[in-house]
C-alpha atoms as a printed R data frame, in Angstrom:
   type eleno elety resid chain resno       x       y       z
1  ATOM     1    CA   MET     A     1  24.135   6.448  12.178
2  ATOM     2    CA   GLU     A     2  24.328   2.415  11.379
3  ATOM     3    CA   SER     A     3  20.436   0.547  11.235
4  ATOM     4    CA   SER     A     4  20.097  -3.651  12.093
5  ATOM     5    CA   TRP     A     5  16.860  -2.645  10.480
6  ATOM     6    CA   THR     A     6  16.808  -4.884   7.115
7  ATOM     7    CA   GLY     A     7  13.426  -4.920   5.502
8  ATOM     8    CA   ALA     A     8  12.940  -2.690   2.702
9  ATOM     9    CA   ARG     A     9  13.758   1.449   2.200
10 ATOM    10    CA   GLY     A    10  12.747   4.177   0.426
11 ATOM    11    CA   ARG     A    11   8.709   5.059  -0.786
12 ATOM    12    CA   VAL     A    12   6.201   3.017  -0.339
13 ATOM    13    CA   THR     A    13   5.279   3.509  -3.438
14 ATOM    14    CA   ALA     A    14   7.422   1.813  -4.701
15 ATOM    15    CA   LEU     A    15   6.994  -1.729  -3.382
16 ATOM    16    CA   LEU     A    16   3.484  -0.855  -4.339
17 ATOM    17    CA   ASP     A    17   4.054  -1.671  -8.024
18 ATOM    18    CA   PRO     A    18   2.583  -5.084  -9.107
19 ATOM    19    CA   HIS     A    19   5.966  -6.656 -10.079
20 ATOM    20    CA   ALA     A    20   7.651  -4.664  -6.852
21 ATOM    21    CA   PHE     A    21   5.127  -6.168  -4.542
22 ATOM    22    CA   GLU     A    22   5.081 -10.068  -5.949
23 ATOM    23    CA   GLN     A    23   9.414 -10.441  -6.728
24 ATOM    24    CA   ARG     A    24   9.251  -9.785  -2.551
25 ATOM    25    CA   ILE     A    25   6.977 -11.037  -1.283
26 ATOM    26    CA   GLY     A    26   6.120 -14.107  -2.869
27 ATOM    27    CA   TRP     A    27   2.016 -13.338  -4.227
28 ATOM    28    CA   PRO     A    28   0.279 -10.508  -6.026
29 ATOM    29    CA   LEU     A    29  -1.099  -7.510  -4.712
30 ATOM    30    CA   ASP     A    30  -4.253  -8.920  -5.865
31 ATOM    31    CA   PRO     A    31  -7.739  -7.179  -4.666
32 ATOM    32    CA   ALA     A    32  -9.487 -10.476  -4.020
33 ATOM    33    CA   ARG     A    33  -7.178 -11.071  -1.633
34 ATOM    34    CA   THR     A    34  -5.311  -8.302  -0.057
35 ATOM    35    CA   HIS     A    35  -7.111  -5.885   2.613
36 ATOM    36    CA   VAL     A    36  -4.773  -2.282   2.713
37 ATOM    37    CA   MET     A    37  -5.110   0.211   4.927
38 ATOM    38    CA   LEU     A    38  -2.531   3.400   4.008
39 ATOM    39    CA   CYS     A    39  -1.958   5.963   7.509
40 ATOM    40    CA   GLY     A    40   0.372   8.702   7.051
41 ATOM    41    CA   ASN     A    41   1.665  11.778   4.481
42 ATOM    42    CA   PRO     A    42  -1.516  12.981   2.137
43 ATOM    43    CA   GLN     A    43   0.727  12.635  -1.166
44 ATOM    44    CA   MET     A    44   2.294   9.504  -0.348
45 ATOM    45    CA   ILE     A    45  -1.721   8.272   0.715
46 ATOM    46    CA   ASP     A    46  -3.335   9.814  -2.368
47 ATOM    47    CA   ASP     A    47   0.437   8.211  -4.798
48 ATOM    48    CA   ALA     A    48  -0.276   5.069  -3.353
49 ATOM    49    CA   GLN     A    49  -4.710   5.342  -3.671
50 ATOM    50    CA   ALA     A    50  -3.587   5.774  -7.144
51 ATOM    51    CA   ILE     A    51  -1.547   2.604  -8.240
52 ATOM    52    CA   LEU     A    52  -3.377   0.963  -5.696
53 ATOM    53    CA   VAL     A    53  -6.874   1.681  -7.967
54 ATOM    54    CA   ALA     A    54  -5.220   1.208 -11.327
55 ATOM    55    CA   ALA     A    55  -4.679  -2.078  -9.637
56 ATOM    56    CA   GLY     A    56  -8.590  -3.192  -9.340
57 ATOM    57    CA   PHE     A    57  -8.708  -1.881  -5.584
58 ATOM    58    CA   VAL     A    58 -11.991  -0.319  -4.287
59 ATOM    59    CA   PRO     A    59 -11.037   3.012  -1.399
60 ATOM    60    CA   ASP     A    60 -13.297   3.154   1.786
61 ATOM    61    CA   ARG     A    61 -15.705  -0.287   0.668
62 ATOM    62    CA   PRO     A    62 -16.017  -2.080   4.231
63 ATOM    63    CA   HIS     A    63 -15.837  -5.949   5.010
64 ATOM    64    CA   ALA     A    64 -15.014  -6.743   2.012
65 ATOM    65    CA   PRO     A    65 -11.885  -8.506   0.120
66 ATOM    66    CA   GLY     A    66  -9.616  -6.318  -2.317
67 ATOM    67    CA   ASP     A    67 -10.099  -2.918   0.151
68 ATOM    68    CA   LEU     A    68  -9.033   0.725   0.177
69 ATOM    69    CA   HIS     A    69  -8.356   2.613   3.374
70 ATOM    70    CA   PHE     A    70  -6.734   5.636   4.749
71 ATOM    71    CA   GLU     A    71  -6.287   8.328   6.642
72 ATOM    72    CA   ARG     A    72  -4.069  11.122   6.512
73 ATOM    73    CA   TYR     A    73  -1.431  12.156   9.200
74 ATOM    74    CA   TRP     A    74   1.088  14.719  10.171
């Protein structure tokens, strides 16, 4: 099936690599300037959380820059 979608495809974890993120978005994935919210498959959440925590994000710290919040959802 053809699609007119021109955005990113694939696993979100590939886009959360700091170098890939900065190249695609144009600024660094910086916990001091970025708030991340994830919702989806529990394994994707675990994988993304590991990448983001290694980059300095802190899970479940409400109302502060660099937060990481998630909801596991099927």
